PDB file of C-alpha atoms in Angstrom:
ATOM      1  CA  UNK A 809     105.589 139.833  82.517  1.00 68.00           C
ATOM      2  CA  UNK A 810     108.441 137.453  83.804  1.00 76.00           C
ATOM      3  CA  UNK A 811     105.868 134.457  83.584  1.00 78.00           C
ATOM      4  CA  UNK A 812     106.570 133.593  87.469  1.00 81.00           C
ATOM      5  CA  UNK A 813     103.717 133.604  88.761  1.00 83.00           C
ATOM      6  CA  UNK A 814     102.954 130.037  89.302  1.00 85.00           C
ATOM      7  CA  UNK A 815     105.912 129.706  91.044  1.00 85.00           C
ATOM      8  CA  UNK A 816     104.566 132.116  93.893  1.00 75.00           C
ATOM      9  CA  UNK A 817     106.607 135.045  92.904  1.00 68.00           C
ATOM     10  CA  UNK A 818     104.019 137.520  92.088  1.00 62.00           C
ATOM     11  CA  UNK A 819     100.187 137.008  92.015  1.00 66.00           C
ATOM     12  CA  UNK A 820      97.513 136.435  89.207  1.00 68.00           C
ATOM     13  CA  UNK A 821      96.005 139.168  87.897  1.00 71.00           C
ATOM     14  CA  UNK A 822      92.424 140.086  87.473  1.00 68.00           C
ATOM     15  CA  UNK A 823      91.211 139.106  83.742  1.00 69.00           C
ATOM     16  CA  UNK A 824      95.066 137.219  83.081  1.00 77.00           C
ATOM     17  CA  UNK A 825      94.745 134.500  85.054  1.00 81.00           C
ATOM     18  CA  UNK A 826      94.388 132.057  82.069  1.00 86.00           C
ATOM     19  CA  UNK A 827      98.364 133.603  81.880  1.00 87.00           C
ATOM     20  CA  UNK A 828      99.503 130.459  83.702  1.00 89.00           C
ATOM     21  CA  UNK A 829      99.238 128.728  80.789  1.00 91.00           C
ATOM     22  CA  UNK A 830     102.114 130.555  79.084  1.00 92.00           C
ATOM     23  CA  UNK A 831     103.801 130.500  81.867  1.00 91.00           C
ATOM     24  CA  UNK A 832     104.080 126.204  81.587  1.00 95.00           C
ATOM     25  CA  UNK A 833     104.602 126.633  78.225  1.00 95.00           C
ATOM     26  CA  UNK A 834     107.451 128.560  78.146  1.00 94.00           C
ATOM     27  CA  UNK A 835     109.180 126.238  80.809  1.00 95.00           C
ATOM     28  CA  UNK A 836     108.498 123.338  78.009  1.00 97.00           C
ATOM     29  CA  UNK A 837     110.535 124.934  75.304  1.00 96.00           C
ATOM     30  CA  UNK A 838     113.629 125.653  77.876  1.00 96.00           C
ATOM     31  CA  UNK A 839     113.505 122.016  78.744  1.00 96.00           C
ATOM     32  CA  UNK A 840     112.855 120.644  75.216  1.00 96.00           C
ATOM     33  CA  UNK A 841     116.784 121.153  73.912  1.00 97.00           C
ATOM     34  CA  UNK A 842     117.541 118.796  76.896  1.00 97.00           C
ATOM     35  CA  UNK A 843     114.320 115.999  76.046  1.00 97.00           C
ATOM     36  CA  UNK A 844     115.190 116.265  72.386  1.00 96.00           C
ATOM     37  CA  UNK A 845     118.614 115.042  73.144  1.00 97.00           C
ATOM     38  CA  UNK A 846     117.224 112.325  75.528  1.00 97.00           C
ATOM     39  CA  UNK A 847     114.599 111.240  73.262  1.00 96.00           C
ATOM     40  CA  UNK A 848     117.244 111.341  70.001  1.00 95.00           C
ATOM     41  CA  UNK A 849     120.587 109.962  71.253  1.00 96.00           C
ATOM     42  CA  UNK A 850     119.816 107.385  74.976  1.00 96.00           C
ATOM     43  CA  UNK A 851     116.706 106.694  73.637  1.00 96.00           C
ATOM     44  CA  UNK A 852     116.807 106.549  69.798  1.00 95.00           C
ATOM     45  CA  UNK A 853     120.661 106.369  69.822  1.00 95.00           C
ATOM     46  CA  UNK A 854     120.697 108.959  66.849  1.00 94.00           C
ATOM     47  CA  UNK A 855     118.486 106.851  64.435  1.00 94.00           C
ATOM     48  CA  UNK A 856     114.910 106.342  63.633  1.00 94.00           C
ATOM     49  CA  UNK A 857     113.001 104.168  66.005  1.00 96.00           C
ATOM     50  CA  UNK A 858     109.543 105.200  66.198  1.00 95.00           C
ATOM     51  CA  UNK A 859     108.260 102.334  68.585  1.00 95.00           C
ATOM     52  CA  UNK A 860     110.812 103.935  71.364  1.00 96.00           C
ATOM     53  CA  UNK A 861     110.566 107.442  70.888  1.00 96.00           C
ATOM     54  CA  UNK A 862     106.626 106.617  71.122  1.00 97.00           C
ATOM     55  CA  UNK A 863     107.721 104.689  74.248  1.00 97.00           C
ATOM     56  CA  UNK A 864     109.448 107.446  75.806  1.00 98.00           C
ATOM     57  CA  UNK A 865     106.611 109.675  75.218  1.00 98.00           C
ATOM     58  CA  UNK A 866     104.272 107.578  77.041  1.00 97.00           C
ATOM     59  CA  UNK A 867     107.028 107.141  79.873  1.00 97.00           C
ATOM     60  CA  UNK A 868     107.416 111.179  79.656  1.00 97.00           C
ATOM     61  CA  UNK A 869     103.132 111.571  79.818  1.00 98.00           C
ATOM     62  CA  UNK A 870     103.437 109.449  82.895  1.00 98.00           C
ATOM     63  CA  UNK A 871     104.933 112.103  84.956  1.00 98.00           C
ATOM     64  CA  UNK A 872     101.699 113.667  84.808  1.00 98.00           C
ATOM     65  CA  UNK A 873      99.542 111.565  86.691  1.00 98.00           C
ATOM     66  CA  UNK A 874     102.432 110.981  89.115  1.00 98.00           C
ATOM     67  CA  UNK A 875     103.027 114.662  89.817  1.00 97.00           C
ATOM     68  CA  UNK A 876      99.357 115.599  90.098  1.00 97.00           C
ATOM     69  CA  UNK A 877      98.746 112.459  93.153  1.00 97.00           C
ATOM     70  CA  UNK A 878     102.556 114.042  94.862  1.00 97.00           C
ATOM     71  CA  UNK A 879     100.775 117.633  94.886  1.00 96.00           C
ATOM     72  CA  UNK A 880      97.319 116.171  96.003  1.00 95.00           C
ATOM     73  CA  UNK A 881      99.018 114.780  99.013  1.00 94.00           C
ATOM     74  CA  UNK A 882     101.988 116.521  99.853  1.00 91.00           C
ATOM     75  CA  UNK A 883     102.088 119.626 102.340  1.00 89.00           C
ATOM     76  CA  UNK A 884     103.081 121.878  99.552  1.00 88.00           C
ATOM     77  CA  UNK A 885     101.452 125.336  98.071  1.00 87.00           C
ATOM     78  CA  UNK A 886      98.936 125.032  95.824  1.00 87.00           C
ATOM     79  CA  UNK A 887     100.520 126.873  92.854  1.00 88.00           C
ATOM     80  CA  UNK A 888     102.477 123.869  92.320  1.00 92.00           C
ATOM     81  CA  UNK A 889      99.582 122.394  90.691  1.00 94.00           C
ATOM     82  CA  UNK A 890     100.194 124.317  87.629  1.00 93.00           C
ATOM     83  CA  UNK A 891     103.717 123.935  87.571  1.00 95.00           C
ATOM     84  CA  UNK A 892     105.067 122.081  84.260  1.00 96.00           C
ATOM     85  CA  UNK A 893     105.019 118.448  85.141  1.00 97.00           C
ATOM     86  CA  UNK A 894     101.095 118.512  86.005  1.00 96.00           C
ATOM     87  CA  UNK A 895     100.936 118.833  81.892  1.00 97.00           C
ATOM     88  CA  UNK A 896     103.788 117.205  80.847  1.00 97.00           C
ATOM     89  CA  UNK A 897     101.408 114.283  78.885  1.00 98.00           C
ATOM     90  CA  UNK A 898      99.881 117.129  77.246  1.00 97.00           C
ATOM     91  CA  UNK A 899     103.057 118.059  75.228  1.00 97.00           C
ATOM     92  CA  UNK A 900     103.775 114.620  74.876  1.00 97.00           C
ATOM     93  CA  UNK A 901     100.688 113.691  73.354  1.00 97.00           C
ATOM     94  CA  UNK A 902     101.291 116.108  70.761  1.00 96.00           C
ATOM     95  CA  UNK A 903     105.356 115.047  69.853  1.00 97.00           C
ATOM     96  CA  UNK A 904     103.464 111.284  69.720  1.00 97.00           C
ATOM     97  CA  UNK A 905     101.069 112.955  66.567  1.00 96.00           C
ATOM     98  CA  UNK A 906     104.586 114.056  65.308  1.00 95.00           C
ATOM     99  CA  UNK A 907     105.652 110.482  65.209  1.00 96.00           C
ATOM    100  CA  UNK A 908     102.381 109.220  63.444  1.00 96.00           C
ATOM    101  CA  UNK A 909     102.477 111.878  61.457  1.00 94.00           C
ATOM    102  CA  UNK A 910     105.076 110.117  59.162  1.00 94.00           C
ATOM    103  CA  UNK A 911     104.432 106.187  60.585  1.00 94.00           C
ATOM    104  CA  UNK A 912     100.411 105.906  60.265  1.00 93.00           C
ATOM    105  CA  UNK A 913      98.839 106.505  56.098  1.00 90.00           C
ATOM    106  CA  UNK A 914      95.370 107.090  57.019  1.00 91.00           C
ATOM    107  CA  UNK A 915      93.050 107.517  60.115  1.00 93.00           C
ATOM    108  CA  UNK A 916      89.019 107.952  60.367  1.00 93.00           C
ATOM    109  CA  UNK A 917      88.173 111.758  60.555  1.00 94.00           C
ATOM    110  CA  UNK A 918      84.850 111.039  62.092  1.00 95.00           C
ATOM    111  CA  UNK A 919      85.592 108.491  64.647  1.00 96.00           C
ATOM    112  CA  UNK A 920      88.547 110.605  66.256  1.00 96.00           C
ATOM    113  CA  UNK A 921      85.687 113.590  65.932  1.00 97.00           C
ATOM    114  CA  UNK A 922      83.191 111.449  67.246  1.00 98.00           C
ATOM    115  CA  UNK A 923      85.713 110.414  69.963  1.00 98.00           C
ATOM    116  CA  UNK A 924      86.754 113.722  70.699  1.00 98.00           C
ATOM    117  CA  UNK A 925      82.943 114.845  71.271  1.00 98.00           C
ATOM    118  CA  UNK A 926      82.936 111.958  73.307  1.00 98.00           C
ATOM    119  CA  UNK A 927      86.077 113.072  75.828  1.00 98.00           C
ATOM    120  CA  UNK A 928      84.799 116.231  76.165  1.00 97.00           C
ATOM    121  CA  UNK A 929      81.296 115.025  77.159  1.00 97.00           C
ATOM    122  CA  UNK A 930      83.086 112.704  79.793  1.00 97.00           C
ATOM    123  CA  UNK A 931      85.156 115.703  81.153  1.00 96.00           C
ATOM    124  CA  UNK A 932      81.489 117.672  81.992  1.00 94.00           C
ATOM    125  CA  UNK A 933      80.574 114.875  84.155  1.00 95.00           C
ATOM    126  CA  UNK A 934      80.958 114.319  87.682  1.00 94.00           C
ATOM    127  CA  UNK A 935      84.190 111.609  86.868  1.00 94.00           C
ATOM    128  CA  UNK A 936      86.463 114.901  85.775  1.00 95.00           C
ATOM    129  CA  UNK A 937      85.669 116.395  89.096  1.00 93.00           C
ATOM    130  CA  UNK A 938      84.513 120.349  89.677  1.00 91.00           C
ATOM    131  CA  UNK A 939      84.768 123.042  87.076  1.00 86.00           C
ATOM    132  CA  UNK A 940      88.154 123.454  87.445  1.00 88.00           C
ATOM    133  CA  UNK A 941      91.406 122.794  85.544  1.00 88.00           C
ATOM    134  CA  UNK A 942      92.489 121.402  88.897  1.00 90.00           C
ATOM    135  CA  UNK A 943      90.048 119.540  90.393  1.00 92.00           C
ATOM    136  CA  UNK A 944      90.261 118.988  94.501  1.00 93.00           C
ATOM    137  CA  UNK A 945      90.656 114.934  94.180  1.00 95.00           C
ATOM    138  CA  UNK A 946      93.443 113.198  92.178  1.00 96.00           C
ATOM    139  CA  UNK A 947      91.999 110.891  90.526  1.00 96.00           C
ATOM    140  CA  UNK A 948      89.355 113.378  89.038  1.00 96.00           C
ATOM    141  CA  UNK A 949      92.440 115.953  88.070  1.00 96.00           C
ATOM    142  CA  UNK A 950      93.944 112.926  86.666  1.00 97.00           C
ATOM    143  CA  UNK A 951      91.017 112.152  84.585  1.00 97.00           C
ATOM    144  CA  UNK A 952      90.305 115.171  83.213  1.00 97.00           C
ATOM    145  CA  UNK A 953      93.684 115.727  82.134  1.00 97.00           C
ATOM    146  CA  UNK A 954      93.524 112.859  80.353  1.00 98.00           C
ATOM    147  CA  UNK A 955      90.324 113.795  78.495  1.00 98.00           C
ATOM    148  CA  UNK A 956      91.325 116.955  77.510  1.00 97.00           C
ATOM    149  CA  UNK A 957      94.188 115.455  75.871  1.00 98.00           C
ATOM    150  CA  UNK A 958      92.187 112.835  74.514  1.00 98.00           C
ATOM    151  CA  UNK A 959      90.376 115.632  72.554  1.00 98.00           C
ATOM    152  CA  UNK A 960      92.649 117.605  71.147  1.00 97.00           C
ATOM    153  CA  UNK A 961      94.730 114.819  70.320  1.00 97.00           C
ATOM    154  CA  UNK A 962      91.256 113.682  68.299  1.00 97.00           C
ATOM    155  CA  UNK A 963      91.163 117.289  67.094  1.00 96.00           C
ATOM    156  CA  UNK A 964      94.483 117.351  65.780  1.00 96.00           C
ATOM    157  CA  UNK A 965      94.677 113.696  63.767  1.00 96.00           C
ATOM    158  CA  UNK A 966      93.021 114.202  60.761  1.00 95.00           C
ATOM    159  CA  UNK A 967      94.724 117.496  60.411  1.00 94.00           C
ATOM    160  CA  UNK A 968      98.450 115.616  60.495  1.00 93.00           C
ATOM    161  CA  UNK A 969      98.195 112.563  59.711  1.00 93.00           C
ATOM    162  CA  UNK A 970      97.395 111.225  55.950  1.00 85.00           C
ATOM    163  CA  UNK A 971      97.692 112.722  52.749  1.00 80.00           C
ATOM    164  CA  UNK A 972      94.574 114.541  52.524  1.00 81.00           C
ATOM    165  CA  UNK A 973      94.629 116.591  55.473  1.00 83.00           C
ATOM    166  CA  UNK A 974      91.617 115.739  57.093  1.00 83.00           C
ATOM    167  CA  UNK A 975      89.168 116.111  54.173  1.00 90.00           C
ATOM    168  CA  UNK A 976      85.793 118.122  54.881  1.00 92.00           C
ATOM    169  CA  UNK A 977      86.807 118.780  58.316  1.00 94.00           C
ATOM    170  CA  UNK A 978      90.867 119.934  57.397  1.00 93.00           C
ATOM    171  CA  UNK A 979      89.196 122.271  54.287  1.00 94.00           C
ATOM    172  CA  UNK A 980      86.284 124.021  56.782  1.00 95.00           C
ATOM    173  CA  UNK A 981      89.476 124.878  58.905  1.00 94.00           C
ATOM    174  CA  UNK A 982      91.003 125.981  55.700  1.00 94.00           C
ATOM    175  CA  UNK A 983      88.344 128.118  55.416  1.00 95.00           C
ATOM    176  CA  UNK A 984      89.533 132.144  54.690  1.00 96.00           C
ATOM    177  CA  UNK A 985      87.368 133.399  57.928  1.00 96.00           C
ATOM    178  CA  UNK A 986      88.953 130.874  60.104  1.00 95.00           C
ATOM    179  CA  UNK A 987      92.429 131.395  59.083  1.00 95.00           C
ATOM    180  CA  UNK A 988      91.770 135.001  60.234  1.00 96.00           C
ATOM    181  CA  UNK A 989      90.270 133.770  63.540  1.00 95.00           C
ATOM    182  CA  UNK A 990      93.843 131.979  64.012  1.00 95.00           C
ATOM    183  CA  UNK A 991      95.789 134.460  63.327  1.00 95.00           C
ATOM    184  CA  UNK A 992      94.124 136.882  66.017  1.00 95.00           C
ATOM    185  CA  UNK A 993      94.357 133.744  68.138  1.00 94.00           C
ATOM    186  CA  UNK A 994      96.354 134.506  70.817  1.00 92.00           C
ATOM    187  CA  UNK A 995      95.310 138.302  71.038  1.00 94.00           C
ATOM    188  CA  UNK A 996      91.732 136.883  71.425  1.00 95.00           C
ATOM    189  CA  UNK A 997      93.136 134.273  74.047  1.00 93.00           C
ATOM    190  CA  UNK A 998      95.016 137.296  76.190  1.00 91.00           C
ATOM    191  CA  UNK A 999      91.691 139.727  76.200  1.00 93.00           C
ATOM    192  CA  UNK A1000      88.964 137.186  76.362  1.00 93.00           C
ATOM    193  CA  UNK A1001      89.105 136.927  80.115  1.00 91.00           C
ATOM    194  CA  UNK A1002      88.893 140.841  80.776  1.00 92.00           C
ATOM    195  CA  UNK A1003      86.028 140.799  78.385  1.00 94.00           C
ATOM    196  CA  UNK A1004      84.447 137.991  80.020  1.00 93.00           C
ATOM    197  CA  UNK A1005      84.656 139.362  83.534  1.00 90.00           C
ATOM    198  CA  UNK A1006      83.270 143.020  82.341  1.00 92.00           C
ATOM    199  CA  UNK A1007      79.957 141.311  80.621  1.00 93.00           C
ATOM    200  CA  UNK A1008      79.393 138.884  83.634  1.00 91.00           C
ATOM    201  CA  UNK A1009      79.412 142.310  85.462  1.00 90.00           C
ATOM    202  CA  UNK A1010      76.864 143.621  82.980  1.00 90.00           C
ATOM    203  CA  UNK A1011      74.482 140.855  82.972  1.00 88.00           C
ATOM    204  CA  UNK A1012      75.218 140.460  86.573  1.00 88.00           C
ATOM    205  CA  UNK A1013      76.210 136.836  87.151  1.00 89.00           C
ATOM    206  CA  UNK A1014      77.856 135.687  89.354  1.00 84.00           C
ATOM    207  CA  UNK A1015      81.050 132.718  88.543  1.00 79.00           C
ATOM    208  CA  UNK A1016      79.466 129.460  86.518  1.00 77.00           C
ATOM    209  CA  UNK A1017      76.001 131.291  86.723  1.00 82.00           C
ATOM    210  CA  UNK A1018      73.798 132.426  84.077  1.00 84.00           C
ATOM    211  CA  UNK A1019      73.461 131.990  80.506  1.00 88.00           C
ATOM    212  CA  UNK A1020      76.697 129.879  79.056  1.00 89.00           C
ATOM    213  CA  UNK A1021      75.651 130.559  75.821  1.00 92.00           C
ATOM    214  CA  UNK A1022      74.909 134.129  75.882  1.00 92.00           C
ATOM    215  CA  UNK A1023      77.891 135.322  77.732  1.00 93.00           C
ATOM    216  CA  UNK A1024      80.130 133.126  74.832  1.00 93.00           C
ATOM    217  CA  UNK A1025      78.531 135.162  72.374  1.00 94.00           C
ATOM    218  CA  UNK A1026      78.680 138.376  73.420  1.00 94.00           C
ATOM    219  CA  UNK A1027      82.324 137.736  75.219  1.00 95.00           C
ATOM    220  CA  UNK A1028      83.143 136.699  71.674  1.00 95.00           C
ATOM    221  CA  UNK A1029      81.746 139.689  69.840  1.00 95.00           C
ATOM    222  CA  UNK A1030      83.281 142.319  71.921  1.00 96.00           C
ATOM    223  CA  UNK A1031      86.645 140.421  71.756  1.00 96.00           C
ATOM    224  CA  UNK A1032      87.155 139.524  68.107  1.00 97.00           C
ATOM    225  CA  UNK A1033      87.308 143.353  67.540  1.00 96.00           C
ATOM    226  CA  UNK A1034      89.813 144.254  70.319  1.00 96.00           C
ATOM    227  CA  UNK A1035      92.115 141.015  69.571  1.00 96.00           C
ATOM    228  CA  UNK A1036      91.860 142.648  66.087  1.00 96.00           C
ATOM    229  CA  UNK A1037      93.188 146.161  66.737  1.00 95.00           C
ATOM    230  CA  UNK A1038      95.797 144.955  69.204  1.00 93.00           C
ATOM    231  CA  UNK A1039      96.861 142.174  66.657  1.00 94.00           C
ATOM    232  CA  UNK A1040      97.030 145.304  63.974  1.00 93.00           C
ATOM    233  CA  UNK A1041      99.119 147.671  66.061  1.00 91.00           C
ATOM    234  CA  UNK A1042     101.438 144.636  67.384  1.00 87.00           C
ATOM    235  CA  UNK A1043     102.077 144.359  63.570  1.00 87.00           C
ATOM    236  CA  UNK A1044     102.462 147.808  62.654  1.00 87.00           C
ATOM    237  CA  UNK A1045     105.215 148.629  66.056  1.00 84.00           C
ATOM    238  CA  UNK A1046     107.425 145.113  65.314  1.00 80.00           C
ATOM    239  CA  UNK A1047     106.790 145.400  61.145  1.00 77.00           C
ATOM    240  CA  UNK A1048     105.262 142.290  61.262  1.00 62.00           C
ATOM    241  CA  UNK A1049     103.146 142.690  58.262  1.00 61.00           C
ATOM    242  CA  UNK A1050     105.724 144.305  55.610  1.00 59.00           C
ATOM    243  CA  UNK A1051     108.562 140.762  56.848  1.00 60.00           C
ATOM    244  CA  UNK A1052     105.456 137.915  56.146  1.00 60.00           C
ATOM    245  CA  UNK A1053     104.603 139.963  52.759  1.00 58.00           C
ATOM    246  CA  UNK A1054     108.146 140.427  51.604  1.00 61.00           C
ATOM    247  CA  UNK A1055     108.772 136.485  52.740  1.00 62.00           C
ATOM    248  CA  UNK A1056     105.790 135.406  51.105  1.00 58.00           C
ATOM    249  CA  UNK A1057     106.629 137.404  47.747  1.00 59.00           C
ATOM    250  CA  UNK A1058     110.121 135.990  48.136  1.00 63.00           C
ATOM    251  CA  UNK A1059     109.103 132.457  48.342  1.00 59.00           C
ATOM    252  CA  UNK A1060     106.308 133.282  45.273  1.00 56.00           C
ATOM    253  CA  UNK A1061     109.140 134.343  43.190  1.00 58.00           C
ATOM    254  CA  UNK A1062     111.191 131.366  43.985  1.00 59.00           C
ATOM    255  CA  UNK A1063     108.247 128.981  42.699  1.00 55.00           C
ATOM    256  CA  UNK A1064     107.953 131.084  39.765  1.00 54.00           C
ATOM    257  CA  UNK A1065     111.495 130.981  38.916  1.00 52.00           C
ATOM    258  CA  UNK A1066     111.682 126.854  39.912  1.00 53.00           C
ATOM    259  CA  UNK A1067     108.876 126.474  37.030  1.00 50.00           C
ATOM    260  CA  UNK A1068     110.371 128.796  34.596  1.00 47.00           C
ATOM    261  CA  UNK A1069     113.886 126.654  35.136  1.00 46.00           C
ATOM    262  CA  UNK A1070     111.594 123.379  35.129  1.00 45.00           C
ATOM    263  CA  UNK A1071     109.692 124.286  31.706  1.00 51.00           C
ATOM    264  CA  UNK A1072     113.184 125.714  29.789  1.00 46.00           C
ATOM    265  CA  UNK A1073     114.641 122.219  30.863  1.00 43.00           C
ATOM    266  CA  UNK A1074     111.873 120.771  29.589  1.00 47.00           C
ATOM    267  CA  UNK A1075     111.384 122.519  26.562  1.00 47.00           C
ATOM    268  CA  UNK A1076     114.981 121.812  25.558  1.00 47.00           C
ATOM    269  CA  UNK A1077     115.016 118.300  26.854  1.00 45.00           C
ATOM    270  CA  UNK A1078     112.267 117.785  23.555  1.00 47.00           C
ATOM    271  CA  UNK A1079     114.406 120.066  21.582  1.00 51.00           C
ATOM    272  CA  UNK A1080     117.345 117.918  21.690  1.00 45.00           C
ATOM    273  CA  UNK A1081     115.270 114.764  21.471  1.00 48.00           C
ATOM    274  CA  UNK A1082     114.147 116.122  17.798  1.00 47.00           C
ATOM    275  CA  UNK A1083     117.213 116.940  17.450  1.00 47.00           C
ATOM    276  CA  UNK A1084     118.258 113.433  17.608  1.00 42.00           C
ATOM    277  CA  UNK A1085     115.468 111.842  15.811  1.00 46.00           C
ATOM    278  CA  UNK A1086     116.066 113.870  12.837  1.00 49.00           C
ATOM    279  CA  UNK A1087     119.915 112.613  12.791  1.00 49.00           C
ATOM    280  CA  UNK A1088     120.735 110.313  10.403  1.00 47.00           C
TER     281      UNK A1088
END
């Protein structure tokens, strides 16, 4: 509950240990008021210089690899492996697609696909080290860092950068069932590993044995429903629902209003226009 855990004070729990993730993630956002300023005013000095910002970012990313050989070598616990700077390029990478967001028109949508298929292939193989976010050896922990933010870096491109938001590929995402899927996202990401552990029971399989394929599906099924009913009831204790309706009927009404001011002005814009034309 406190998120401490990969500090050593407490322990990870059975079915939540993919919890250290939200643990590093919530010790980005209490140090991003203090790398925003950084990045904006000593590096930027208040104004818009994409090429240094960019350059910070890569200077930022290189904590990463440094942190992961310190904790590789160093006599110091384990847990410090998962501690924020191990992932630092990982945010980074994604504040760099914020710059070229706005600085890059147009990029390939199926060469960054094609090249994320291609990380993720290369992070399967031996080079990435063990299955394991963490691998025993630097270099392969440094590598497969690397490729994992290689491909979602690929993954996320098309979707920000350009004016037609990844064509095919940004419209399939689009899609009505998949917007659903996201929105039960992170209730599916905080039950999936219970779920997995109970039908690796079932089937009896033991860790990285047996069928990939069928535990993903049937780890899936059983999830999707539970993520949904927990999603539900988060959003009928906190009111969740009835605040996105009334904002979204708010903002609804605001566009309809806008285009009812837009089409009077323009109606008597042609008015007075007549008006003039039939002046002597």
């Amino acid at each position: 509950m406190t998120l401490t855990q990969i500090y050593g004070l407490g322990h990870f729990h059975a079915g939540l240990t993919q919890m250290w993730s939200l643990a590093v993630e919530v010790a980005f956002y209490l140090i991003l008021p203090v790398l925003a300023w950084a990045l904006c005013v000593l590096v930027c000095r208040r104004g818009w210089h994409p090429g240094r910002l960019v350059g910070a970012l890569c200077a930022v990313a290189a904590v990463t690899p440094a942190w992961v050989v310190f904790t590789h070598s160093a006599d110091i616990d384990y847990s410090a492996r998962l501690w924020l700077p191990g992932f630092l390029a990982w945010f980074a990478g994604g504040m760099v697609l914020t710059v070229a967001a706005v600085t890059i028109r147009r990029v390939s949508t199926p060469l960054l696909l094609l090249g994320a298929v291609a990380a993720y292939a290369l992070s399967c193989t031996p080079a990435a080290g063990e299955a394991t976010i963490i691998p025993q050896d630097a270099g392969a922990a440094i590598t497969k860092s690397f490729l994992y933010l290689a491909f979602s870096m690929c993954l996320l491109a098309p979707l920000v950068i350009g004016s037609d938001g990844g064509g095919l590929y940004g419209r399939a995402l689009s899609h009505p069932a998949v917007v659903w899927l996201g929105e039960i996202s992170y209730e599916l990401f905080l039950v999936h590993l219970v779920v997995m552990e109970l039908v690796m029971d079932l089937l009896g399989y033991s860790t990285f044995q047996g069928s990939v394929v069928g535990v993903f599906i049937v780890t899936t099924v059983l999830s999707i429903p539970i993520a949904w009913v927990l999603h539900r009831s988060l959003e009928w204790v906190f009111g969740l629902r009835d605040r996105r309706q009334e904002r979204t009927s708010r903002a609804a009404s605001r566009a309809i209003a806008s285009s009812s001011f837009v089409g009077t002005t323009s109606t008597a814009t042609e008015d007075e226009s007549a008006e003039i034309r039939r002046s002597p």
